[in-house]
C-alpha cells in the first residue's frame, strides 16, 4: 500500500510539473503578442487610471450562427456535418477544444496564465464587484457541458458553482449576490436551427436555488446589470414574424419581473449583442451585428442613448467602421474590444490600437481572442427589491385601453369584445432552418389555446394568467374574428402584476388613467375561459380534415375538381392536398408569411382577413357547418394555421418521388418551359415550377396516398381515359403511355415508402431516434423504449409543454430536473 501511495504521489507530481511546463511554454509563445499602444498612456491618465491589468480568453471560436458555441446538434444533417467541430458520443458538437484564461498587465506587459485546458473551453469572464475574483463559464476537457466557475485573479481557488447535464453560460453578478446566466436547462431547441437554446436563469452565489426567469422559445444572450438594478440582455423572438430579423435589447429586474423592450424591437435587421452600461452615463454600448448576426457576435460598436425610447433609430451611434466583438466600456471615450487575433483599445471616435496580438502559431490552430475585461473594483448596482411571490402559480396583466396604440386607424370603440389568449410552445428538438412541415412559409411554432378574457366597455382588461409562459393575445370582435394580433410575447413571474397602456402603444407614453378607475379592474381578474369543443392544440389532419371531408370534399376532389381545388386529405410529399391548397398562396388563409414586419393595421391577418371563413357559410352552396366546426376552423387560423399539432412531425414522414424530368420536359416543355428554362424548370398550371431534382417534387402535383389521382398525371390525361384533360394539348391519350406508367411507378414506390415509414397522423408511426433521445433526456419518454416500440407522442409532448408551468411547491417550473 505504501508503495502504491508513493507511486500515486509521484504520478501527481509528474502531472503538476507537466502542467507547469506546458503553461510556461504557452506563456513564452504568447509574450510576443503583447503591445503597448500610444493611446494607452492617454487612457492611463483618464478612464483607465485604476486599471493595471486586463483578463481575456483564448479559445477556438464558433463557426456557425452567433449562438452556436455550446451543446450538440440535433442530428447528422448536412449543415451540422459541415459546421460542427467534432463528432463524439454519437453526436455532433458545436464547440471547439482548447482554451486559456489570460491576465495581461498593461503597465509591465507581464502575462499570467490563470487557467489552461487543452481540450476544454473557457468563456464569458466577469469580474466581481471587489475586483478580486472572476466569474466565468468553463467546460473541462473530456466533458461536454459548460458550467459556472469562479477563480481568484491570481489563478488560485478554482471553484465550481453549477453542475448538471445542461450548459450554463454568460453569467453576470447581481448586487444581491445572486447570479443571472443563460442556460440550456430550458430544454428546447432553436425554432429554426439544429441547436439547443439558452434562456435566462438565476441562482444563488453557491449555485443553489436555480430558477427559470425567461420563457423564451429562442435565445436570450449576454445579460449584464444596469446601474438602476435592471438586467440588460438580448432577446431573440419571433411570434408569426421573420425568424432572422428580431434580436434586440430588453430589460428585466433580477427576479425576472417587468420584462420590457429596451431598444430596437420595432426595427428588423440587427442582432444587438454584448450590451453593457457606460460608466457615469445613461448610455450603453452594444455590438450591432448585421442581419441575422455574425458568428461570435461580430459587428459594429454602437453607443445607444435611451432618452427617446426604444424605437428611435437615431439614438444609436456607430463608433467607426471597425469589425469587433465583446466591447467593454470604461468611459464614453474608452473601450476594450476584440476581433479574432487582437485585443483592441478603442476611443470614442472609433480609433483603435492593439493591446495584444495573438501569435500566428495560435491563429493557425484556429484559436482566437475573446472577451477582454479590466481587473478593477466596480460599484454595485441599485437593489430593486423582490417583486415575485413564489407561493403563487400565476401573475396578473392589466390592459388600460385596447383602443389606444399604433396602426389602429378605423377601429371603432366597442368593436373588440375579448382577447384570445395563446401561448407559444417550445420545440424539444429541431432539424432545419425552415418552418416545414409545421407550415409552408408561415409560423415556426405551435400555439396552444388558453382561452379568452373579456374586454370591458372602456377598452380595459384584467386577467390572471399562468406564470412563466410565452403568452400573446389576439383581439377579437363581436364575431370572434381577429382584429389585431400581438407579434411578441409576455412572461409573468409568480405573483407579478404587469400593466400595459394599450395595443402596440408608444413605449415612451405614461398611463392616462388611474388603474382603480378602469372598469375591468373593478371586478376580479378574469381567468382564460376555455373554448368548448376545441382542443388546446389544433392538429390539421385530426381536427380540420374531418370537417372538410364532411362538407367540402364531395365537390373539391380530383374527380370533380370544383374551383380547381382539391380539399382531400390525400398526402403529398410533406403535407396534404387540402393543407397546401388552403395555406400556400394566401388566397384562403392570411398570416404574416414570416415577414420582417409586425404591428399590422386592423383586419390584415388572421381569421379577420381570411376568405376561407366566407366559404363555410350557407351562402356557399348551402354548406352548413356547426358552430363547433366553424370555431375549429377559425381558431386553427388564429393559432397560425399549422399542419401538425405535434413536433414529432419534424424530419419525419417526408417522401419525395424520383421522377425523370427530362422525358417530361420533352413532352410538356412546349407549354410549360421557355427555351431558356427547358433545361431547368417547368412552369406548372398554377405558376409553380417542376425542378429536375426529385427532392423538390412536392406540392399538390403529386399524390402520395393515391398515385393515380396525381394532378401531374390527370391534368394532361385525356378525359376519355379518366383524366381531367385540361391541358391545351393532350399528353397522355391513355394510361398505357410509357411515360405515364413510368411516373406512376415512381409515385407508387413513394407511396410504399409512406406506408412503411409512415407519418405522424398514421397508426404505427414512431418518431425519429433524435427526437426520442432528447425527450428521454428531458424525462418524457421512458429510457428503455425498445427500438421498434412506439408510444403516445401527443401525450408525451403535452406533458413536456405542461412541465413549464410554475409549481409553487418547488419554487420553480415542473420541468426543473436540472
Tab-separated table of N, CA and C in Angstrom, residues 22-156:
chain	number	residue	atom	x	y	z
A	22	UNK	N	3.922	23.089	-19.434
A	22	UNK	CA	3.041	23.450	-20.538
A	22	UNK	C	2.631	24.909	-20.437
A	23	UNK	N	2.254	25.358	-19.237
A	23	UNK	CA	1.844	26.746	-19.046
A	23	UNK	C	2.975	27.697	-19.388
A	24	UNK	N	4.188	27.367	-18.936
A	24	UNK	CA	5.333	28.216	-19.239
A	24	UNK	C	5.589	28.274	-20.735
A	25	UNK	N	5.427	27.108	-21.388
A	25	UNK	CA	5.636	27.060	-22.828
A	25	UNK	C	4.632	27.930	-23.559
A	26	UNK	N	3.357	27.850	-23.139
A	26	UNK	CA	2.319	28.665	-23.761
A	26	UNK	C	2.596	30.141	-23.528
A	27	UNK	N	2.974	30.486	-22.299
A	27	UNK	CA	3.257	31.887	-21.988
A	27	UNK	C	4.393	32.450	-22.830
A	28	UNK	N	5.436	31.662	-22.995
A	28	UNK	CA	6.567	32.119	-23.801
A	28	UNK	C	6.128	32.444	-25.222
A	29	UNK	N	5.250	31.607	-25.750
A	29	UNK	CA	4.776	31.831	-27.112
A	29	UNK	C	3.865	33.050	-27.193
A	30	UNK	N	3.096	33.308	-26.123
A	30	UNK	CA	2.150	34.420	-26.142
A	30	UNK	C	2.810	35.771	-25.932
A	31	UNK	N	3.975	35.778	-25.286
A	31	UNK	CA	4.608	37.047	-24.925
A	31	UNK	C	4.877	37.940	-26.124
A	32	UNK	N	5.114	37.327	-27.269
A	32	UNK	CA	5.413	38.131	-28.454
A	32	UNK	C	4.211	38.944	-28.913
A	33	UNK	N	3.018	38.616	-28.375
A	33	UNK	CA	1.828	39.328	-28.803
A	33	UNK	C	1.515	40.571	-27.997
A	34	UNK	N	2.248	40.837	-26.908
A	34	UNK	CA	1.961	41.982	-26.037
A	34	UNK	C	2.288	43.292	-26.751
A	35	UNK	N	1.376	44.247	-26.672
A	35	UNK	CA	1.570	45.558	-27.284
A	35	UNK	C	1.292	46.645	-26.249
A	36	UNK	N	1.899	47.822	-26.467
A	36	UNK	CA	1.662	48.977	-25.607
A	36	UNK	C	1.470	50.194	-26.499
A	37	UNK	N	0.234	50.407	-26.984
A	37	UNK	CA	0.000	51.448	-27.985
A	37	UNK	C	0.070	52.849	-27.387
A	38	UNK	N	0.321	53.848	-28.227
A	38	UNK	CA	0.402	55.236	-27.736
A	38	UNK	C	-0.862	55.697	-27.019
A	39	UNK	N	-2.027	55.274	-27.479
A	39	UNK	CA	-3.278	55.729	-26.883
A	39	UNK	C	-3.429	55.258	-25.438
A	40	UNK	N	-2.688	54.199	-25.065
A	40	UNK	CA	-2.828	53.653	-23.725
A	40	UNK	C	-2.386	54.649	-22.662
A	41	UNK	N	-1.331	55.387	-22.917
A	41	UNK	CA	-0.844	56.361	-21.935
A	41	UNK	C	-1.892	57.435	-21.655
A	42	UNK	N	-2.595	57.843	-22.689
A	42	UNK	CA	-3.661	58.833	-22.503
A	42	UNK	C	-4.771	58.246	-21.630
A	43	UNK	N	-5.100	56.973	-21.874
A	43	UNK	CA	-6.172	56.340	-21.100
A	43	UNK	C	-5.760	56.119	-19.647
A	44	UNK	N	-4.461	55.872	-19.416
A	44	UNK	CA	-3.966	55.737	-18.040
A	44	UNK	C	-4.181	57.022	-17.243
A	45	UNK	N	-4.222	58.139	-17.928
A	45	UNK	CA	-4.440	59.419	-17.245
A	45	UNK	C	-5.917	59.727	-17.076
A	46	UNK	N	-6.772	58.874	-17.665
A	46	UNK	CA	-8.205	59.132	-17.602
A	46	UNK	C	-8.985	57.919	-17.137
A	47	UNK	N	-9.752	57.318	-18.052
A	47	UNK	CA	-10.689	56.248	-17.683
A	47	UNK	C	-10.003	55.010	-17.145
A	48	UNK	N	-8.717	54.798	-17.466
A	48	UNK	CA	-8.019	53.591	-17.047
A	48	UNK	C	-6.990	53.866	-15.948
A	49	UNK	N	-7.175	54.939	-15.245
A	49	UNK	CA	-6.189	55.294	-14.222
A	49	UNK	C	-6.087	54.252	-13.118
A	50	UNK	N	-7.176	53.519	-12.883
A	50	UNK	CA	-7.169	52.494	-11.834
A	50	UNK	C	-7.009	51.083	-12.392
A	51	UNK	N	-6.731	50.992	-13.678
A	51	UNK	CA	-6.610	49.674	-14.325
A	51	UNK	C	-5.139	49.328	-14.487
A	52	UNK	N	-4.749	48.243	-13.875
A	52	UNK	CA	-3.382	47.745	-14.070
A	52	UNK	C	-3.354	46.583	-15.049
A	53	UNK	N	-4.355	45.723	-14.958
A	53	UNK	CA	-4.357	44.515	-15.779
A	53	UNK	C	-5.733	44.291	-16.391
A	54	UNK	N	-5.736	43.501	-17.447
A	54	UNK	CA	-6.971	43.017	-18.031
A	54	UNK	C	-6.917	41.491	-18.056
A	55	UNK	N	-8.088	40.895	-18.233
A	55	UNK	CA	-8.171	39.454	-18.407
A	55	UNK	C	-8.910	39.199	-19.716
A	56	UNK	N	-8.498	38.175	-20.437
A	56	UNK	CA	-9.189	37.806	-21.663
A	56	UNK	C	-9.068	36.305	-21.868
A	57	UNK	N	-9.785	35.814	-22.860
A	57	UNK	CA	-9.850	34.376	-23.126
A	57	UNK	C	-9.267	34.076	-24.498
A	58	UNK	N	-8.579	32.954	-24.582
A	58	UNK	CA	-8.171	32.396	-25.866
A	58	UNK	C	-8.912	31.073	-26.040
A	59	UNK	N	-9.650	30.930	-27.132
A	59	UNK	CA	-10.329	29.658	-27.432
A	59	UNK	C	-10.670	29.607	-28.912
A	60	UNK	N	-11.050	28.446	-29.370
A	60	UNK	CA	-11.493	28.282	-30.749
A	60	UNK	C	-12.904	28.853	-30.861
A	61	UNK	N	-13.145	29.763	-31.792
A	61	UNK	CA	-14.470	30.392	-31.891
A	61	UNK	C	-15.472	29.480	-32.580
A	62	UNK	N	-16.747	29.797	-32.406
A	62	UNK	CA	-17.783	29.107	-33.150
A	62	UNK	C	-17.740	29.499	-34.614
A	63	UNK	N	-18.166	28.597	-35.470
A	63	UNK	CA	-18.185	28.923	-36.899
A	63	UNK	C	-19.588	28.800	-37.496
A	64	UNK	N	-20.545	28.554	-36.642
A	64	UNK	CA	-21.942	28.507	-37.053
A	64	UNK	C	-22.561	29.854	-36.698
A	65	UNK	N	-23.877	29.919	-36.528
A	65	UNK	CA	-24.531	31.159	-36.127
A	65	UNK	C	-23.942	31.678	-34.816
A	66	UNK	N	-24.256	32.938	-34.504
A	66	UNK	CA	-23.694	33.599	-33.331
A	66	UNK	C	-24.009	32.895	-32.027
A	67	UNK	N	-25.055	32.061	-32.001
A	67	UNK	CA	-25.475	31.407	-30.766
A	67	UNK	C	-24.959	29.975	-30.650
A	68	UNK	N	-24.314	29.455	-31.702
A	68	UNK	CA	-23.866	28.059	-31.678
A	68	UNK	C	-22.435	28.010	-31.161
A	69	UNK	N	-22.310	28.016	-29.848
A	69	UNK	CA	-20.990	27.955	-29.203
A	69	UNK	C	-20.977	26.933	-28.072
A	70	UNK	N	-22.031	26.142	-27.981
A	70	UNK	CA	-22.125	25.121	-26.935
A	70	UNK	C	-23.094	24.047	-27.417
A	71	UNK	N	-23.071	22.907	-26.785
A	71	UNK	CA	-24.091	21.890	-26.984
A	71	UNK	C	-23.959	21.083	-28.255
A	72	UNK	N	-24.879	20.145	-28.401
A	72	UNK	CA	-24.883	19.221	-29.528
A	72	UNK	C	-25.889	19.632	-30.581
A	73	UNK	N	-25.608	19.218	-31.805
A	73	UNK	CA	-26.579	19.358	-32.879
A	73	UNK	C	-27.641	18.267	-32.733
A	74	UNK	N	-28.809	18.523	-33.340
A	74	UNK	CA	-29.920	17.588	-33.195
A	74	UNK	C	-29.677	16.276	-33.912
A	75	UNK	N	-28.944	16.308	-35.007
A	75	UNK	CA	-28.733	15.093	-35.776
A	75	UNK	C	-27.698	15.311	-36.859
A	76	UNK	N	-27.476	14.284	-37.685
A	76	UNK	CA	-26.394	14.335	-38.686
A	76	UNK	C	-26.828	14.919	-40.020
A	77	UNK	N	-27.575	16.036	-40.019
A	77	UNK	CA	-27.963	16.662	-41.271
A	77	UNK	C	-26.742	17.323	-41.918
A	78	UNK	N	-26.904	17.811	-43.132
A	78	UNK	CA	-25.766	18.352	-43.881
A	78	UNK	C	-25.155	19.563	-43.200
A	79	UNK	N	-25.979	20.500	-42.722
A	79	UNK	CA	-25.427	21.699	-42.073
A	79	UNK	C	-24.621	21.350	-40.821
A	80	UNK	N	-25.147	20.542	-39.918
A	80	UNK	CA	-24.324	20.159	-38.762
A	80	UNK	C	-23.028	19.460	-39.148
A	81	UNK	N	-23.063	18.597	-40.132
A	81	UNK	CA	-21.832	17.917	-40.557
A	81	UNK	C	-20.796	18.915	-41.047
A	82	UNK	N	-21.256	19.966	-41.680
A	82	UNK	CA	-20.352	20.975	-42.233
A	82	UNK	C	-19.805	21.912	-41.157
A	83	UNK	N	-20.609	22.189	-40.139
A	83	UNK	CA	-20.274	23.250	-39.198
A	83	UNK	C	-19.772	22.760	-37.836
A	84	UNK	N	-20.057	21.512	-37.486
A	84	UNK	CA	-19.640	21.006	-36.171
A	84	UNK	C	-18.123	20.916	-36.082
A	85	UNK	N	-17.616	21.054	-34.844
A	85	UNK	CA	-16.180	20.935	-34.619
A	85	UNK	C	-15.751	19.493	-34.401
A	86	UNK	N	-16.647	18.677	-33.907
A	86	UNK	CA	-16.244	17.286	-33.683
A	86	UNK	C	-17.475	16.394	-33.581
A	87	UNK	N	-17.249	15.101	-33.758
A	87	UNK	CA	-18.274	14.084	-33.524
A	87	UNK	C	-17.792	13.187	-32.397
A	88	UNK	N	-18.620	13.060	-31.376
A	88	UNK	CA	-18.222	12.285	-30.194
A	88	UNK	C	-19.483	11.800	-29.482
A	89	UNK	N	-19.419	10.606	-28.948
A	89	UNK	CA	-20.560	10.006	-28.241
A	89	UNK	C	-21.807	9.960	-29.121
A	90	UNK	N	-21.598	9.747	-30.410
A	90	UNK	CA	-22.703	9.609	-31.337
A	90	UNK	C	-23.378	10.909	-31.725
A	91	UNK	N	-22.780	12.067	-31.368
A	91	UNK	CA	-23.387	13.363	-31.651
A	91	UNK	C	-22.358	14.316	-32.245
A	92	UNK	N	-22.852	15.312	-32.959
A	92	UNK	CA	-22.015	16.396	-33.470
A	92	UNK	C	-22.089	17.559	-32.492
A	93	UNK	N	-20.940	18.213	-32.263
A	93	UNK	CA	-20.857	19.253	-31.232
A	93	UNK	C	-20.433	20.589	-31.830
A	94	UNK	N	-20.999	21.673	-31.290
A	94	UNK	CA	-20.788	22.999	-31.856
A	94	UNK	C	-19.631	23.783	-31.271
A	95	UNK	N	-18.869	23.210	-30.362
A	95	UNK	CA	-17.759	23.931	-29.729
A	95	UNK	C	-16.418	23.343	-30.166
A	96	UNK	N	-15.384	24.185	-30.128
A	96	UNK	CA	-14.027	23.725	-30.367
A	96	UNK	C	-13.338	23.372	-29.065
A	97	UNK	N	-12.176	22.760	-29.156
A	97	UNK	CA	-11.444	22.299	-27.976
A	97	UNK	C	-10.155	23.087	-27.793
A	98	UNK	N	-9.878	23.420	-26.544
A	98	UNK	CA	-8.665	24.141	-26.188
A	98	UNK	C	-8.962	25.572	-25.810
A	99	UNK	N	-8.447	25.993	-24.628
A	99	UNK	CA	-8.778	27.338	-24.167
A	99	UNK	C	-7.830	27.760	-23.047
A	100	UNK	N	-7.761	29.075	-22.842
A	100	UNK	CA	-6.938	29.620	-21.756
A	100	UNK	C	-7.540	30.925	-21.274
A	101	UNK	N	-7.433	31.157	-19.966
A	101	UNK	CA	-7.819	32.419	-19.339
A	101	UNK	C	-6.528	33.160	-19.004
A	102	UNK	N	-6.331	34.324	-19.610
A	102	UNK	CA	-5.047	35.017	-19.565
A	102	UNK	C	-5.196	36.388	-18.910
A	103	UNK	N	-4.241	36.718	-18.049
A	103	UNK	CA	-4.179	38.064	-17.464
A	103	UNK	C	-2.991	38.800	-18.067
A	104	UNK	N	-3.240	40.027	-18.502
A	104	UNK	CA	-2.169	40.852	-19.071
A	104	UNK	C	-2.024	42.131	-18.258
A	105	UNK	N	-0.822	42.360	-17.709
A	105	UNK	CA	-0.520	43.612	-17.025
A	105	UNK	C	-0.217	44.663	-18.086
A	106	UNK	N	-1.085	45.665	-18.178
A	106	UNK	CA	-0.947	46.663	-19.233
A	106	UNK	C	0.233	47.593	-19.005
A	107	UNK	N	0.698	47.664	-17.773
A	107	UNK	CA	1.785	48.597	-17.460
A	107	UNK	C	3.154	47.957	-17.616
A	108	UNK	N	3.244	46.663	-17.287
A	108	UNK	CA	4.546	45.984	-17.397
A	108	UNK	C	4.628	45.045	-18.592
A	109	UNK	N	3.472	44.673	-19.140
A	109	UNK	CA	3.463	43.720	-20.244
A	109	UNK	C	3.497	42.272	-19.802
A	110	UNK	N	3.520	42.018	-18.494
A	110	UNK	CA	3.594	40.646	-18.000
A	110	UNK	C	2.288	39.897	-18.280
A	111	UNK	N	2.428	38.641	-18.708
A	111	UNK	CA	1.282	37.771	-18.926
A	111	UNK	C	1.241	36.693	-17.849
A	112	UNK	N	0.047	36.360	-17.396
A	112	UNK	CA	-0.149	35.276	-16.430
A	112	UNK	C	-1.236	34.349	-16.953
A	113	UNK	N	-0.946	33.070	-16.977
A	113	UNK	CA	-1.930	32.083	-17.417
A	113	UNK	C	-2.727	31.645	-16.189
A	114	UNK	N	-3.966	32.152	-16.070
A	114	UNK	CA	-4.777	31.837	-14.893
A	114	UNK	C	-5.350	30.425	-14.952
A	115	UNK	N	-5.696	29.990	-16.154
A	115	UNK	CA	-6.268	28.655	-16.325
A	115	UNK	C	-6.074	28.248	-17.770
A	116	UNK	N	-5.624	27.017	-17.977
A	116	UNK	CA	-5.458	26.486	-19.330
A	116	UNK	C	-6.025	25.074	-19.376
A	117	UNK	N	-6.678	24.754	-20.496
A	117	UNK	CA	-7.230	23.413	-20.677
A	117	UNK	C	-7.149	23.085	-22.167
A	118	UNK	N	-6.289	22.129	-22.518
A	118	UNK	CA	-6.037	21.812	-23.918
A	118	UNK	C	-7.252	21.237	-24.626
A	119	UNK	N	-8.168	20.639	-23.903
A	119	UNK	CA	-9.365	20.062	-24.504
A	119	UNK	C	-10.647	20.757	-24.034
A	120	UNK	N	-10.519	21.683	-23.114
A	120	UNK	CA	-11.685	22.315	-22.526
A	120	UNK	C	-12.068	23.606	-23.207
A	121	UNK	N	-13.034	24.301	-22.592
A	121	UNK	CA	-13.486	25.581	-23.108
A	121	UNK	C	-13.695	26.568	-21.978
A	122	UNK	N	-13.222	27.777	-22.157
A	122	UNK	CA	-13.366	28.859	-21.174
A	122	UNK	C	-14.000	30.041	-21.894
A	123	UNK	N	-14.945	30.701	-21.227
A	123	UNK	CA	-15.653	31.801	-21.885
A	123	UNK	C	-16.329	32.704	-20.853
A	124	UNK	N	-16.724	33.889	-21.292
A	124	UNK	CA	-17.627	34.798	-20.575
A	124	UNK	C	-17.129	35.262	-19.209
A	125	UNK	N	-15.888	35.715	-19.079
A	125	UNK	CA	-15.437	36.176	-17.755
A	125	UNK	C	-16.109	37.480	-17.342
A	126	UNK	N	-16.371	37.595	-16.029
A	126	UNK	CA	-16.823	38.860	-15.459
A	126	UNK	C	-16.178	39.026	-14.090
A	127	UNK	N	-15.659	40.216	-13.824
A	127	UNK	CA	-15.026	40.496	-12.540
A	127	UNK	C	-16.071	40.746	-11.458
A	128	UNK	N	-15.784	40.261	-10.279
A	128	UNK	CA	-16.641	40.537	-9.125
A	128	UNK	C	-16.549	42.014	-8.777
A	129	UNK	N	-17.506	42.483	-7.986
A	129	UNK	CA	-17.530	43.889	-7.585
A	129	UNK	C	-16.251	44.299	-6.863
A	130	UNK	N	-15.648	43.363	-6.108
A	130	UNK	CA	-14.423	43.718	-5.381
A	130	UNK	C	-13.174	43.613	-6.238
A	131	UNK	N	-13.327	43.131	-7.480
A	131	UNK	CA	-12.191	43.033	-8.391
A	131	UNK	C	-11.198	41.947	-8.036
A	132	UNK	N	-11.570	41.016	-7.160
A	132	UNK	CA	-10.615	40.014	-6.683
A	132	UNK	C	-10.881	38.609	-7.218
A	133	UNK	N	-12.011	38.395	-7.842
A	133	UNK	CA	-12.283	37.074	-8.407
A	133	UNK	C	-13.047	37.222	-9.707
A	134	UNK	N	-13.016	36.161	-10.497
A	134	UNK	CA	-13.586	36.177	-11.843
A	134	UNK	C	-14.650	35.085	-11.931
A	135	UNK	N	-15.816	35.457	-12.369
A	135	UNK	CA	-16.895	34.518	-12.666
A	135	UNK	C	-16.826	34.201	-14.155
A	136	UNK	N	-16.928	32.930	-14.525
A	136	UNK	CA	-16.832	32.573	-15.938
A	136	UNK	C	-17.509	31.231	-16.174
A	137	UNK	N	-17.607	30.866	-17.438
A	137	UNK	CA	-18.174	29.576	-17.827
A	137	UNK	C	-17.033	28.685	-18.310
A	138	UNK	N	-17.076	27.421	-17.885
A	138	UNK	CA	-15.933	26.529	-18.134
A	138	UNK	C	-16.446	25.130	-18.447
A	139	UNK	N	-15.903	24.570	-19.494
A	139	UNK	CA	-16.160	23.175	-19.860
A	139	UNK	C	-14.837	22.418	-19.758
A	140	UNK	N	-14.625	21.677	-18.670
A	140	UNK	CA	-13.364	20.947	-18.523
A	140	UNK	C	-13.168	19.942	-19.660
A	141	UNK	N	-11.929	19.761	-20.091
A	141	UNK	CA	-11.629	18.805	-21.142
A	141	UNK	C	-12.179	17.425	-20.819
A	142	UNK	N	-12.719	16.758	-21.843
A	142	UNK	CA	-13.310	15.444	-21.640
A	142	UNK	C	-14.775	15.476	-21.261
A	143	UNK	N	-15.334	16.686	-21.116
A	143	UNK	CA	-16.763	16.831	-20.814
A	143	UNK	C	-17.410	17.651	-21.920
A	144	UNK	N	-18.746	17.639	-21.941
A	144	UNK	CA	-19.482	18.351	-22.984
A	144	UNK	C	-20.163	19.612	-22.493
A	145	UNK	N	-20.416	19.731	-21.191
A	145	UNK	CA	-21.225	20.839	-20.686
A	145	UNK	C	-20.370	21.957	-20.079
A	146	UNK	N	-20.797	23.195	-20.365
A	146	UNK	CA	-20.243	24.361	-19.686
A	146	UNK	C	-20.996	24.572	-18.374
A	147	UNK	N	-20.249	24.917	-17.312
A	147	UNK	CA	-20.869	25.289	-16.043
A	147	UNK	C	-20.202	26.544	-15.510
A	148	UNK	N	-20.801	27.118	-14.491
A	148	UNK	CA	-20.271	28.355	-13.924
A	148	UNK	C	-19.181	28.045	-12.905
A	149	UNK	N	-18.114	28.832	-12.948
A	149	UNK	CA	-16.968	28.693	-12.050
A	149	UNK	C	-16.522	30.083	-11.590
A	150	UNK	N	-15.772	30.103	-10.512
A	150	UNK	CA	-15.057	31.298	-10.067
A	150	UNK	C	-13.597	30.945	-9.870
A	151	UNK	N	-12.747	31.949	-10.038
A	151	UNK	CA	-11.325	31.791	-9.785
A	151	UNK	C	-10.778	33.137	-9.319
A	152	UNK	N	-9.824	33.119	-8.433
A	152	UNK	CA	-9.202	34.368	-7.989
A	152	UNK	C	-8.370	34.966	-9.118
A	153	UNK	N	-8.108	36.253	-9.029
A	153	UNK	CA	-7.377	36.924	-10.108
A	153	UNK	C	-5.906	36.525	-10.146
A	154	UNK	N	-5.445	35.756	-9.122
A	154	UNK	CA	-4.089	35.207	-9.181
A	154	UNK	C	-4.076	33.766	-9.702
A	155	UNK	N	-5.255	33.270	-10.143
A	155	UNK	CA	-5.325	31.916	-10.669
A	155	UNK	C	-5.533	30.848	-9.617
A	156	UNK	N	-5.756	31.238	-8.365
A	156	UNK	CA	-5.952	30.271	-7.290
A	156	UNK	C	-7.441	30.089	-6.993
